[in-house]
Amino acid sequence: MHLSTIFHLGVKELRGLLRDPMLLALIVYAFTLAIYSSATALPETLNRAPIAIVDEDVSPLSTRIASAFQPPYFASPEHITPEEMDRRMDAGLDTFAIDLPPDFQADLLAGRSPEIQLNVDATRMTQAFNGAGYIQSILTAEITEFLQRYRASATPPVDLALRARFNPELNKSWFGSIMSVIDNITMLSIVLTGTALIREREHGTIEHLLVMPVTPAEIMIGKVWSMGLVVLAASAVALVFVVQGLLGVPIEGSLPLFMAGAALHLFATTALGIFLATLAGSMPQFGLLLMLVLLPLQILSGGNTPRESMPEFVQTVMLAAPNTHFVILAQSILFRGAGPGTVWPQFLALAAIGSALFVFSLGRFRRSLQ
């Protein structure tokens, strides 16, 4: 095995990538617009949720309640009639619709217990759950203050000192942007290496390589280092210019340490991309395999849902996936400023999984060339 041969094979892959405008556009999109949209459009948070109010009471209290729903959690309420409520909910115009009944204020002052109807569009599941709790709190606070005839906060029996660590602003973009970078590193490393191999097979250039004095290991390593370098460079640019620069998300830990972990992760995922390309006979088949592999890797890795909330069997199985360890490593470094003394188990796990995947993929690649 000659290092110069591996270097020139990798340069050949980079030149082939530069001649593919679709892949270049995918790389640019994945590390710019995709990150920005993930950071600013997370559906789990309550942000300017559309709400409508049917005010059948038209009293000072009902006016006070309507004015309590304001941005950023809710959009300014739309005042509608009872006949419009169902039609607007069916059309998806409102996530929440509140119906204040006639004589609502008079019933409260008389000591009766009137009912408020709250309709929720539960197809927006997380927003519906969070928003219903917000609405309950707002209604309770406004009605209590109206009945007491003064605005004052009750003294709680216990003084809770809340300190939000690692995200003191509770800003959703801090989580969404970094997790988008982590997911796109995995996706593009598999896509680029698999596409490079299938493209050579479809163009017939793989046979030209085999008649040259090169080995399958040199061909595979050339693809691994070149495509891994592209993804590593794109992720570094995205973290500095998009995450830190455009979105203003602070990076707590060491970027070089994160890059080292990302390089180990790319070693594993690029080998996985080669393996999938040896199984697929064409690009459409490779795309179907990606759907079967990428979705479980990203959903079950602990990036979108905490691993502790998953069944123990799933947690155990996903320890064999490089994503699981990379998500732990990336979140520890970028969110919490962890050092090598904290993340060394993840480094070891990525090195072991990457080595196993490389050896297995190399064997499969050799058999596919025979």
CSV table of C-alpha atoms in Angstrom, one decimal:
chain,number,residue,atom,x,y,z
A,1,MET,CA,0.0,0.0,0.0
A,2,HIS,CA,1.5,3.3,-1.1
A,3,LEU,CA,0.4,6.6,0.5
A,4,SER,CA,1.0,8.5,-2.8
A,5,THR,CA,-1.4,6.2,-4.5
A,6,ILE,CA,-4.0,6.8,-1.8
A,7,PHE,CA,-3.5,10.5,-2.1
A,8,HIS,CA,-3.9,10.6,-5.8
A,9,LEU,CA,-7.0,8.4,-5.7
A,10,GLY,CA,-8.5,10.8,-3.1
A,11,VAL,CA,-7.7,13.8,-5.3
A,12,LYS,CA,-9.5,12.0,-8.2
A,13,GLU,CA,-12.6,11.7,-6.0
A,14,LEU,CA,-12.5,15.4,-5.1
A,15,ARG,CA,-12.2,16.3,-8.8
A,16,GLY,CA,-15.2,14.1,-9.6
A,17,LEU,CA,-17.2,15.8,-6.8
A,18,LEU,CA,-16.4,19.2,-8.2
A,19,ARG,CA,-17.8,18.1,-11.5
A,20,ASP,CA,-21.1,17.1,-9.9
A,21,PRO,CA,-23.3,20.2,-9.3
A,22,MET,CA,-26.1,18.3,-7.6
A,23,LEU,CA,-23.8,16.9,-4.9
A,24,LEU,CA,-22.2,20.3,-4.4
A,25,ALA,CA,-25.6,21.9,-4.1
A,26,LEU,CA,-26.6,19.3,-1.5
A,27,ILE,CA,-23.5,20.0,0.6
A,28,VAL,CA,-24.0,23.7,0.5
A,29,TYR,CA,-27.7,23.4,1.4
A,30,ALA,CA,-27.1,20.8,4.2
A,31,PHE,CA,-24.7,23.1,6.0
A,32,THR,CA,-26.4,26.4,5.4
A,33,LEU,CA,-30.2,26.6,4.8
A,34,ALA,CA,-30.9,23.3,6.4
A,35,ILE,CA,-29.2,24.4,9.6
A,36,TYR,CA,-30.9,27.7,9.6
A,37,SER,CA,-34.3,26.3,9.1
A,38,SER,CA,-33.8,23.6,11.8
A,39,ALA,CA,-32.7,26.3,14.2
A,40,THR,CA,-35.6,28.7,13.6
A,41,ALA,CA,-38.5,26.5,12.8
A,42,LEU,CA,-38.6,23.8,15.5
A,43,PRO,CA,-42.3,22.7,15.9
A,44,GLU,CA,-41.8,21.5,19.5
A,45,THR,CA,-41.7,25.1,20.9
A,46,LEU,CA,-44.7,27.4,21.3
A,47,ASN,CA,-44.0,30.4,19.1
A,48,ARG,CA,-46.7,32.7,17.8
A,49,ALA,CA,-49.3,30.0,17.9
A,50,PRO,CA,-52.5,31.1,16.2
A,51,ILE,CA,-55.4,31.6,18.6
A,52,ALA,CA,-59.0,32.8,18.2
A,53,ILE,CA,-61.4,34.0,20.8
A,54,VAL,CA,-65.3,34.0,20.7
A,55,ASP,CA,-66.3,36.7,23.1
A,56,GLU,CA,-70.0,36.2,23.9
A,57,ASP,CA,-69.7,38.1,27.2
A,58,VAL,CA,-68.2,41.4,26.0
A,59,SER,CA,-67.3,42.4,29.5
A,60,PRO,CA,-64.2,44.0,31.1
A,61,LEU,CA,-63.0,40.5,32.2
A,62,SER,CA,-63.4,39.0,28.7
A,63,THR,CA,-61.5,41.9,27.2
A,64,ARG,CA,-58.8,41.5,29.8
A,65,ILE,CA,-58.5,37.8,29.0
A,66,ALA,CA,-58.2,38.4,25.3
A,67,SER,CA,-55.5,41.0,25.8
A,68,ALA,CA,-53.4,38.5,27.8
A,69,PHE,CA,-52.5,36.4,24.8
A,70,GLN,CA,-49.6,38.1,23.1
A,71,PRO,CA,-46.4,37.2,21.3
A,72,PRO,CA,-44.0,35.5,21.4
A,73,TYR,CA,-46.0,32.5,22.6
A,74,PHE,CA,-49.2,33.3,20.9
A,75,ALA,CA,-50.1,35.4,17.9
A,76,SER,CA,-52.5,38.3,18.5
A,77,PRO,CA,-55.9,36.7,19.0
A,78,GLU,CA,-58.5,36.8,16.2
A,79,HIS,CA,-62.0,37.8,17.4
A,80,ILE,CA,-64.5,35.6,15.7
A,81,THR,CA,-68.1,34.5,15.9
A,82,PRO,CA,-69.4,31.2,17.2
A,83,GLU,CA,-70.3,30.2,13.6
A,84,GLU,CA,-66.7,30.8,12.4
A,85,MET,CA,-65.0,28.7,15.1
A,86,ASP,CA,-65.5,25.2,13.6
A,87,ARG,CA,-64.9,26.4,10.1
A,88,ARG,CA,-61.6,28.0,11.0
A,89,MET,CA,-60.5,25.0,13.0
A,90,ASP,CA,-61.3,22.6,10.1
A,91,ALA,CA,-59.3,24.9,7.7
A,92,GLY,CA,-56.3,24.8,10.1
A,93,LEU,CA,-56.3,28.6,10.6
A,94,ASP,CA,-56.3,28.3,14.4
A,95,THR,CA,-54.5,26.0,16.8
A,96,PHE,CA,-56.5,27.2,19.7
A,97,ALA,CA,-60.1,28.6,19.9
A,98,ILE,CA,-61.5,29.9,23.2
A,99,ASP,CA,-65.3,30.4,23.7
A,100,LEU,CA,-66.2,32.8,26.6
A,101,PRO,CA,-69.9,32.2,27.3
A,102,PRO,CA,-72.5,34.9,27.8
A,103,ASP,CA,-72.7,36.4,31.4
A,104,PHE,CA,-69.3,34.9,32.2
A,105,GLN,CA,-68.2,37.9,34.4
A,106,ALA,CA,-71.6,38.1,36.1
A,107,ASP,CA,-71.6,34.4,36.9
A,108,LEU,CA,-68.1,34.7,38.4
A,109,LEU,CA,-69.1,37.6,40.6
A,110,ALA,CA,-72.2,35.8,41.7
A,111,GLY,CA,-70.1,32.9,43.0
A,112,ARG,CA,-71.2,30.5,40.2
A,113,SER,CA,-68.7,28.4,38.2
A,114,PRO,CA,-69.1,29.1,34.5
A,115,GLU,CA,-67.3,27.0,31.9
A,116,ILE,CA,-64.9,28.2,29.2
A,117,GLN,CA,-64.7,26.1,26.1
A,118,LEU,CA,-61.2,25.5,24.7
A,119,ASN,CA,-60.9,23.8,21.3
A,120,VAL,CA,-57.4,22.6,20.4
A,121,ASP,CA,-56.1,21.3,17.0
A,122,ALA,CA,-54.4,18.2,18.3
A,123,THR,CA,-52.8,17.4,15.0
A,124,ARG,CA,-50.1,19.8,16.1
A,125,MET,CA,-49.4,17.5,19.0
A,126,THR,CA,-46.5,19.1,20.9
A,127,GLN,CA,-47.8,22.7,20.4
A,128,ALA,CA,-51.3,21.6,21.5
A,129,PHE,CA,-50.0,20.0,24.7
A,130,ASN,CA,-47.8,22.9,25.6
A,131,GLY,CA,-50.2,25.5,24.5
A,132,ALA,CA,-53.1,24.1,26.5
A,133,GLY,CA,-51.0,24.4,29.7
A,134,TYR,CA,-50.1,28.0,28.9
A,135,ILE,CA,-53.7,28.9,28.3
A,136,GLN,CA,-54.8,27.3,31.5
A,137,SER,CA,-52.2,29.3,33.5
A,138,ILE,CA,-53.1,32.5,31.8
A,139,LEU,CA,-56.8,32.1,32.3
A,140,THR,CA,-56.3,31.2,36.0
A,141,ALA,CA,-54.1,34.1,36.6
A,142,GLU,CA,-56.3,36.7,34.9
A,143,ILE,CA,-59.5,35.5,36.6
A,144,THR,CA,-57.9,35.3,40.0
A,145,GLU,CA,-56.6,38.8,39.8
A,146,PHE,CA,-59.9,40.1,38.6
A,147,LEU,CA,-61.8,38.6,41.5
A,148,GLN,CA,-59.2,39.8,44.0
A,149,ARG,CA,-59.4,43.3,42.4
A,150,TYR,CA,-55.6,43.8,42.4
A,151,ARG,CA,-52.7,42.4,40.5
A,152,ALA,CA,-50.2,40.7,42.8
A,153,SER,CA,-48.2,37.4,42.7
A,154,ALA,CA,-48.8,35.0,45.5
A,155,THR,CA,-45.9,34.1,47.7
A,156,PRO,CA,-45.0,30.5,47.1
A,157,PRO,CA,-44.3,28.3,50.1
A,158,VAL,CA,-40.9,27.4,48.6
A,159,ASP,CA,-38.6,29.8,46.8
A,160,LEU,CA,-37.3,27.9,43.7
A,161,ALA,CA,-34.0,29.3,42.5
A,162,LEU,CA,-33.9,28.3,38.8
A,163,ARG,CA,-30.6,28.2,37.0
A,164,ALA,CA,-30.7,27.1,33.4
A,165,ARG,CA,-27.3,25.7,32.5
A,166,PHE,CA,-25.8,25.5,29.0
A,167,ASN,CA,-28.8,27.4,27.5
A,168,PRO,CA,-29.7,30.2,30.0
A,169,GLU,CA,-31.9,31.9,27.4
A,170,LEU,CA,-33.9,28.7,26.8
A,171,ASN,CA,-33.4,29.5,23.1
A,172,LYS,CA,-34.6,26.7,20.8
A,173,SER,CA,-32.1,27.6,18.0
A,174,TRP,CA,-29.2,26.6,20.3
A,175,PHE,CA,-30.3,23.0,20.2
A,176,GLY,CA,-31.7,22.8,16.7
A,177,SER,CA,-28.7,24.3,14.9
A,178,ILE,CA,-26.1,22.1,16.5
A,179,MET,CA,-28.2,18.9,16.1
A,180,SER,CA,-28.7,19.7,12.5
A,181,VAL,CA,-24.9,19.9,12.0
A,182,ILE,CA,-24.5,16.5,13.7
A,183,ASP,CA,-27.2,14.8,11.6
A,184,ASN,CA,-25.9,16.3,8.4
A,185,ILE,CA,-22.4,15.0,9.1
A,186,THR,CA,-23.7,11.5,9.2
A,187,MET,CA,-26.0,11.8,6.2
A,188,LEU,CA,-23.6,13.4,3.8
A,189,SER,CA,-20.7,11.2,4.7
A,190,ILE,CA,-22.7,8.1,3.8
A,191,VAL,CA,-24.2,9.7,0.7
A,192,LEU,CA,-21.0,11.0,-0.7
A,193,THR,CA,-18.9,7.8,-0.3
A,194,GLY,CA,-21.7,5.6,-1.5
A,195,THR,CA,-22.4,7.9,-4.5
A,196,ALA,CA,-18.7,8.0,-5.4
A,197,LEU,CA,-18.5,4.2,-5.6
A,198,ILE,CA,-21.8,3.7,-7.5
A,199,ARG,CA,-20.9,6.5,-9.9
A,200,GLU,CA,-17.7,4.7,-10.8
A,201,ARG,CA,-19.5,1.5,-11.3
A,202,GLU,CA,-22.1,3.0,-13.5
A,203,HIS,CA,-19.5,4.9,-15.6
A,204,GLY,CA,-17.3,1.9,-15.9
A,205,THR,CA,-14.2,3.6,-14.4
A,206,ILE,CA,-13.9,1.0,-11.6
A,207,GLU,CA,-12.7,-1.5,-14.2
A,208,HIS,CA,-10.1,1.0,-15.3
A,209,LEU,CA,-8.8,1.2,-11.7
A,210,LEU,CA,-8.6,-2.5,-11.4
A,211,VAL,CA,-6.2,-2.9,-14.3
A,212,MET,CA,-3.9,-0.3,-12.7
A,213,PRO,CA,-1.4,-1.2,-9.9
A,214,VAL,CA,-3.8,-0.3,-7.1
A,215,THR,CA,-5.4,-2.5,-4.5
A,216,PRO,CA,-9.1,-2.4,-3.3
A,217,ALA,CA,-7.8,-1.1,0.1
A,218,GLU,CA,-6.2,1.8,-1.6
A,219,ILE,CA,-9.3,2.6,-3.6
A,220,MET,CA,-11.5,2.5,-0.5
A,221,ILE,CA,-9.1,4.5,1.7
A,222,GLY,CA,-9.0,7.1,-1.1
A,223,LYS,CA,-12.7,7.5,-1.1
A,224,VAL,CA,-12.9,7.5,2.7
A,225,TRP,CA,-10.3,10.3,3.3
A,226,SER,CA,-11.5,12.5,0.5
A,227,MET,CA,-15.2,12.4,1.2
A,228,GLY,CA,-14.6,12.6,4.9
A,229,LEU,CA,-12.4,15.7,4.4
A,230,VAL,CA,-15.1,17.4,2.5
A,231,VAL,CA,-17.8,16.8,5.2
A,232,LEU,CA,-15.3,17.7,8.0
A,233,ALA,CA,-14.4,21.0,6.3
A,234,ALA,CA,-18.1,21.8,5.5
A,235,SER,CA,-19.1,21.1,9.2
A,236,ALA,CA,-16.3,23.4,10.5
A,237,VAL,CA,-17.4,26.2,8.2
A,238,ALA,CA,-21.0,25.7,9.3
A,239,LEU,CA,-20.2,25.8,13.0
A,240,VAL,CA,-18.1,29.0,12.7
A,241,PHE,CA,-20.1,31.0,10.1
A,242,VAL,CA,-23.7,29.7,10.4
A,243,VAL,CA,-24.1,28.5,13.9
A,244,GLN,CA,-21.8,31.0,15.7
A,245,GLY,CA,-21.9,33.8,13.2
A,246,LEU,CA,-25.4,34.0,11.6
A,247,LEU,CA,-27.4,32.4,14.5
A,248,GLY,CA,-25.3,33.7,17.4
A,249,VAL,CA,-25.2,30.3,19.1
A,250,PRO,CA,-22.2,30.1,21.5
A,251,ILE,CA,-19.9,27.1,21.4
A,252,GLU,CA,-18.9,26.2,24.9
A,253,GLY,CA,-16.2,23.6,24.2
A,254,SER,CA,-13.1,23.1,22.0
A,255,LEU,CA,-13.8,23.0,18.2
A,256,PRO,CA,-10.5,21.1,17.5
A,257,LEU,CA,-11.6,18.4,20.0
A,258,PHE,CA,-15.0,18.2,18.3
A,259,MET,CA,-13.3,18.0,14.9
A,260,ALA,CA,-11.2,15.1,16.1
A,261,GLY,CA,-14.3,13.3,17.3
A,262,ALA,CA,-16.1,14.1,14.0
A,263,ALA,CA,-13.1,12.7,12.1
A,264,LEU,CA,-13.4,9.4,14.0
A,265,HIS,CA,-17.2,9.4,13.3
A,266,LEU,CA,-16.6,10.1,9.6
A,267,PHE,CA,-14.2,7.1,9.5
A,268,ALA,CA,-17.0,4.9,10.6
A,269,THR,CA,-19.8,6.4,8.5
A,270,THR,CA,-17.8,6.6,5.3
A,271,ALA,CA,-17.0,2.9,5.6
A,272,LEU,CA,-20.7,2.3,6.2
A,273,GLY,CA,-21.4,4.3,2.9
A,274,ILE,CA,-19.0,2.0,1.0
A,275,PHE,CA,-20.8,-1.1,2.5
A,276,LEU,CA,-24.2,0.2,1.4
A,277,ALA,CA,-22.9,1.0,-2.1
A,278,THR,CA,-21.7,-2.6,-2.5
A,279,LEU,CA,-25.2,-3.9,-1.6
A,280,ALA,CA,-26.9,-1.5,-4.0
A,281,GLY,CA,-26.8,-2.1,-7.8
A,282,SER,CA,-27.9,1.5,-8.7
A,283,MET,CA,-28.5,4.9,-7.3
A,284,PRO,CA,-32.3,4.3,-6.8
A,285,GLN,CA,-31.5,1.2,-4.7
A,286,PHE,CA,-28.9,3.1,-2.8
A,287,GLY,CA,-31.5,5.8,-2.0
A,288,LEU,CA,-33.9,3.1,-0.6
A,289,LEU,CA,-31.1,1.7,1.6
A,290,LEU,CA,-30.4,5.2,2.9
A,291,MET,CA,-34.0,5.5,4.0
A,292,LEU,CA,-33.7,2.2,5.9
A,293,VAL,CA,-30.4,3.1,7.6
A,294,LEU,CA,-30.4,6.9,8.1
A,295,LEU,CA,-33.8,7.2,9.8
A,296,PRO,CA,-33.1,4.6,12.6
A,297,LEU,CA,-29.6,6.1,13.1
A,298,GLN,CA,-30.8,9.6,13.5
A,299,ILE,CA,-34.0,9.0,15.5
A,300,LEU,CA,-32.6,6.4,17.9
A,301,SER,CA,-29.2,7.9,18.5
A,302,GLY,CA,-30.4,10.2,21.3
A,303,GLY,CA,-30.2,13.4,19.3
A,304,ASN,CA,-33.9,14.0,18.9
A,305,THR,CA,-35.2,12.0,21.9
A,306,PRO,CA,-33.2,11.2,25.1
A,307,ARG,CA,-31.9,7.7,25.1
A,308,GLU,CA,-33.2,7.2,28.7
A,309,SER,CA,-36.7,7.4,27.4
A,310,MET,CA,-36.2,4.6,25.0
A,311,PRO,CA,-36.7,0.9,25.8
A,312,GLU,CA,-33.6,-0.7,27.3
A,313,PHE,CA,-33.3,-3.1,24.3
A,314,VAL,CA,-33.1,-0.2,21.9
A,315,GLN,CA,-30.5,1.5,24.1
A,316,THR,CA,-28.4,-1.6,24.1
A,317,VAL,CA,-28.6,-2.2,20.4
A,318,MET,CA,-27.9,1.4,19.4
A,319,LEU,CA,-24.5,1.2,21.3
A,320,ALA,CA,-23.3,-0.6,18.2
A,321,ALA,CA,-24.1,2.5,16.1
A,322,PRO,CA,-21.5,5.3,15.7
A,323,ASN,CA,-24.2,7.9,15.9
A,324,THR,CA,-25.0,7.2,19.5
A,325,HIS,CA,-21.5,7.9,20.7
A,326,PHE,CA,-21.0,10.8,18.3
A,327,VAL,CA,-24.2,12.5,19.6
A,328,ILE,CA,-23.0,12.0,23.2
A,329,LEU,CA,-19.5,13.3,22.3
A,330,ALA,CA,-20.8,16.3,20.3
A,331,GLN,CA,-23.4,17.4,22.9
A,332,SER,CA,-20.9,17.1,25.7
A,333,ILE,CA,-18.3,19.2,23.9
A,334,LEU,CA,-20.4,21.8,22.2
A,335,PHE,CA,-23.1,22.3,24.8
A,336,ARG,CA,-21.3,21.6,28.1
A,337,GLY,CA,-17.6,22.4,27.3
A,338,ALA,CA,-16.4,18.9,28.1
A,339,GLY,CA,-12.8,18.0,27.8
A,340,PRO,CA,-10.9,14.9,26.7
A,341,GLY,CA,-11.2,13.5,30.2
A,342,THR,CA,-15.0,13.3,29.9
A,343,VAL,CA,-15.4,12.1,26.3
A,344,TRP,CA,-12.6,9.6,26.0
A,345,PRO,CA,-15.0,6.6,26.2
A,346,GLN,CA,-16.8,7.9,23.1
A,347,PHE,CA,-13.5,8.4,21.3
A,348,LEU,CA,-12.6,4.8,22.0
A,349,ALA,CA,-16.0,3.5,21.0
A,350,LEU,CA,-15.9,5.4,17.7
A,351,ALA,CA,-12.4,4.1,16.9
A,352,ALA,CA,-13.5,0.5,17.6
A,353,ILE,CA,-16.8,0.7,15.7
A,354,GLY,CA,-15.0,2.5,12.8
A,355,SER,CA,-12.3,-0.1,12.6
A,356,ALA,CA,-14.8,-2.9,12.6
A,357,LEU,CA,-17.0,-1.2,9.9
A,358,PHE,CA,-13.9,-0.5,7.8
A,359,VAL,CA,-12.7,-4.1,7.9
A,360,PHE,CA,-16.1,-5.5,7.2
A,361,SER,CA,-16.7,-3.0,4.3
A,362,LEU,CA,-13.3,-3.7,2.8
A,363,GLY,CA,-14.1,-7.4,2.7
A,364,ARG,CA,-17.4,-6.8,1.1
A,365,PHE,CA,-15.8,-4.4,-1.4
A,366,ARG,CA,-13.2,-6.9,-2.4
A,367,ARG,CA,-15.9,-9.6,-3.0
A,368,SER,CA,-17.9,-7.2,-5.1
A,369,LEU,CA,-15.0,-6.6,-7.4
A,370,GLN,CA,-14.5,-10.3,-8.2
